[in-house]
Amino acid sequence: MNKKSAKQVALVTGGARGIGKAYCEGFVSEGVSVVVADINYKRAQETASELEKIGGQALAVEVDVASEKSVKKMFENILSYFERVDFLVNNAAIMLDVEKPFKPFWELEEIEWNRVMSVNSAGVYLCCKYVKPIMEKIGGGKIVNITSDAIWKGYEGQLAYFASKGAVAVMTRCLARELGKFNINVNAIAPGLTISEAVESSEFMMETIKPIVTEACAIQKEQTPEDLVGTMLFLCSSKSDRITGQTIVVNRGVVMP
């Protein structure tokens, strides 16, 4: 693996498709080199190739954010290629089943609970743990965590997912306190229902959930992954240098915390 020089490097977990891919494209549009990190390495490679075709500089890496060994190896691979990470977007997350996402908590198996929490919450902790010394060395950085507007609602049948995303919101504030002294900003985006590839492929989400959510929105227009990119780029820009520990809701006004 040959080293590449880059003025700024962004790491996006879960970056191979959907919202994560849109974040990667947003960084490339700003001239930022991108690390496409995903548990599906083949898909990450395809996305990195697409980014390079539009003039970007991209590296695909395989990672399971729930595994410390995997996260550590990911950062070793990044440093051997780019030598820096300026921006971290903790986007990787899972639901139990996008086609049948609602399940009473008393029917949850412990292994299901643990898997959701380990990816959605522990994954954020692990990536922040290993990016901290890298950002400290280069004088600072920006971390953007992805939570959910659902943490202000509370729905039946999604305890594991919503609990994991609620944890991310709290972690964002705690991390902001701890990392501020190193000139590292930590903020979060809380998206509402976004028509990503995963959602679009689910008949249940599109035919049952989408109409209900849209009816409750102040702005009754479909929300796509591209609608989240502007907020993410703002939180990674110098214009947000005095903003940290905040969670910004992007959901068309269905929740106004």
mmCIF file of N, CA and C in Angstrom, residues 10-37 47-48 50-51 56 58 89 229:
data_model
loop_
_atom_site.group_PDB
_atom_site.id
_atom_site.type_symbol
_atom_site.label_atom_id
_atom_site.label_comp_id
_atom_site.label_asym_id
_atom_site.label_seq_id
_atom_site.Cartn_x
_atom_site.Cartn_y
_atom_site.Cartn_z
ATOM 1 N N ALA A 10 -11.107 12.347 5.695
ATOM 2 C CA ALA A 10 -12.330 12.023 6.431
ATOM 3 C C ALA A 10 -12.533 10.520 6.460
ATOM 4 N N LEU A 11 -12.888 10.010 7.618
ATOM 5 C CA LEU A 11 -13.223 8.597 7.788
ATOM 6 C C LEU A 11 -14.723 8.484 8.019
ATOM 7 N N VAL A 12 -15.395 7.725 7.167
ATOM 8 C CA VAL A 12 -16.834 7.511 7.304
ATOM 9 C C VAL A 12 -17.082 6.023 7.514
ATOM 10 N N THR A 13 -17.575 5.650 8.694
ATOM 11 C CA THR A 13 -17.912 4.242 8.918
ATOM 12 C C THR A 13 -19.296 3.970 8.329
ATOM 13 N N GLY A 14 -19.489 2.749 7.864
ATOM 14 C CA GLY A 14 -20.731 2.456 7.159
ATOM 15 C C GLY A 14 -20.847 3.312 5.913
ATOM 16 N N GLY A 15 -19.694 3.541 5.272
ATOM 17 C CA GLY A 15 -19.635 4.508 4.175
ATOM 18 C C GLY A 15 -19.876 3.957 2.791
ATOM 19 N N ALA A 16 -20.170 2.678 2.678
ATOM 20 C CA ALA A 16 -20.238 2.065 1.351
ATOM 21 C C ALA A 16 -21.553 2.288 0.620
ATOM 22 N N ARG A 17 -22.602 2.619 1.357
ATOM 23 C CA ARG A 17 -23.881 2.818 0.672
ATOM 24 C C ARG A 17 -24.775 3.740 1.485
ATOM 25 N N GLY A 18 -25.900 4.122 0.890
ATOM 26 C CA GLY A 18 -26.906 4.906 1.587
ATOM 27 C C GLY A 18 -26.409 6.237 2.102
ATOM 28 N N ILE A 19 -26.755 6.550 3.346
ATOM 29 C CA ILE A 19 -26.393 7.828 3.946
ATOM 30 C C ILE A 19 -24.880 7.971 4.050
ATOM 31 N N GLY A 20 -24.196 6.900 4.430
ATOM 32 C CA GLY A 20 -22.738 6.947 4.537
ATOM 33 C C GLY A 20 -22.076 7.286 3.222
ATOM 34 N N LYS A 21 -22.574 6.709 2.149
ATOM 35 C CA LYS A 21 -22.029 6.993 0.817
ATOM 36 C C LYS A 21 -22.248 8.458 0.454
ATOM 37 N N ALA A 22 -23.410 8.995 0.802
ATOM 38 C CA ALA A 22 -23.691 10.410 0.541
ATOM 39 C C ALA A 22 -22.713 11.302 1.298
ATOM 40 N N TYR A 23 -22.372 10.924 2.535
ATOM 41 C CA TYR A 23 -21.374 11.686 3.289
ATOM 42 C C TYR A 23 -20.025 11.656 2.569
ATOM 43 N N CYS A 24 -19.637 10.488 2.088
ATOM 44 C CA CYS A 24 -18.368 10.361 1.357
ATOM 45 C C CYS A 24 -18.360 11.259 0.132
ATOM 46 N N GLU A 25 -19.443 11.261 -0.612
ATOM 47 C CA GLU A 25 -19.544 12.103 -1.806
ATOM 48 C C GLU A 25 -19.478 13.580 -1.432
ATOM 49 N N GLY A 26 -20.080 13.929 -0.299
ATOM 50 C CA GLY A 26 -20.027 15.313 0.165
ATOM 51 C C GLY A 26 -18.612 15.759 0.474
ATOM 52 N N PHE A 27 -17.852 14.909 1.142
ATOM 53 C CA PHE A 27 -16.453 15.242 1.437
ATOM 54 C C PHE A 27 -15.647 15.416 0.156
ATOM 55 N N VAL A 28 -15.824 14.501 -0.785
ATOM 56 C CA VAL A 28 -15.092 14.576 -2.054
ATOM 57 C C VAL A 28 -15.411 15.878 -2.781
ATOM 58 N N SER A 29 -16.658 16.314 -2.713
ATOM 59 C CA SER A 29 -17.046 17.566 -3.371
ATOM 60 C C SER A 29 -16.322 18.768 -2.779
ATOM 61 N N GLU A 30 -15.836 18.623 -1.541
ATOM 62 C CA GLU A 30 -15.098 19.692 -0.867
ATOM 63 C C GLU A 30 -13.591 19.499 -0.959
ATOM 64 N N GLY A 31 -13.156 18.509 -1.729
ATOM 65 C CA GLY A 31 -11.727 18.276 -1.907
ATOM 66 C C GLY A 31 -11.066 17.513 -0.776
ATOM 67 N N VAL A 32 -11.864 16.848 0.048
ATOM 68 C CA VAL A 32 -11.345 16.076 1.178
ATOM 69 C C VAL A 32 -11.159 14.620 0.757
ATOM 70 N N SER A 33 -10.024 14.034 1.097
ATOM 71 C CA SER A 33 -9.801 12.614 0.830
ATOM 72 C C SER A 33 -10.661 11.789 1.785
ATOM 73 N N VAL A 34 -11.108 10.635 1.329
ATOM 74 C CA VAL A 34 -12.093 9.869 2.093
ATOM 75 C C VAL A 34 -11.649 8.430 2.326
ATOM 76 N N VAL A 35 -11.893 7.953 3.540
ATOM 77 C CA VAL A 35 -11.750 6.535 3.856
ATOM 78 C C VAL A 35 -13.153 5.956 3.946
ATOM 79 N N VAL A 36 -13.459 5.047 3.034
ATOM 80 C CA VAL A 36 -14.759 4.378 3.023
ATOM 81 C C VAL A 36 -14.624 3.107 3.854
ATOM 82 N N ALA A 37 -15.120 3.141 5.078
ATOM 83 C CA ALA A 37 -14.993 1.997 5.987
ATOM 84 C C ALA A 37 -16.325 1.273 6.077
ATOM 85 N N THR A 47 -17.500 1.653 -3.890
ATOM 86 C CA THR A 47 -17.779 3.060 -3.596
ATOM 87 C C THR A 47 -16.524 3.907 -3.741
ATOM 88 N N ALA A 48 -15.394 3.405 -3.237
ATOM 89 C CA ALA A 48 -14.130 4.135 -3.367
ATOM 90 C C ALA A 48 -13.781 4.344 -4.833
ATOM 91 N N GLU A 50 -15.898 4.533 -7.324
ATOM 92 C CA GLU A 50 -16.822 5.544 -7.850
ATOM 93 C C GLU A 50 -16.370 6.946 -7.455
ATOM 94 N N LEU A 51 -15.891 7.103 -6.242
ATOM 95 C CA LEU A 51 -15.424 8.408 -5.772
ATOM 96 C C LEU A 51 -14.203 8.868 -6.554
ATOM 97 N N GLY A 56 -12.167 12.188 -6.794
ATOM 98 C CA GLY A 56 -11.795 12.121 -5.391
ATOM 99 C C GLY A 56 -10.637 11.185 -5.124
ATOM 100 N N ALA A 58 -9.725 8.221 -2.542
ATOM 101 C CA ALA A 58 -10.464 7.387 -1.595
ATOM 102 C C ALA A 58 -9.743 6.081 -1.306
ATOM 103 N N VAL A 89 -16.777 10.428 10.897
ATOM 104 C CA VAL A 89 -18.237 10.359 10.917
ATOM 105 C C VAL A 89 -18.628 8.942 11.336
ATOM 106 N N VAL A 229 -26.231 15.893 4.122
ATOM 107 C CA VAL A 229 -24.821 16.196 3.836
ATOM 108 C C VAL A 229 -24.437 17.609 4.257
#
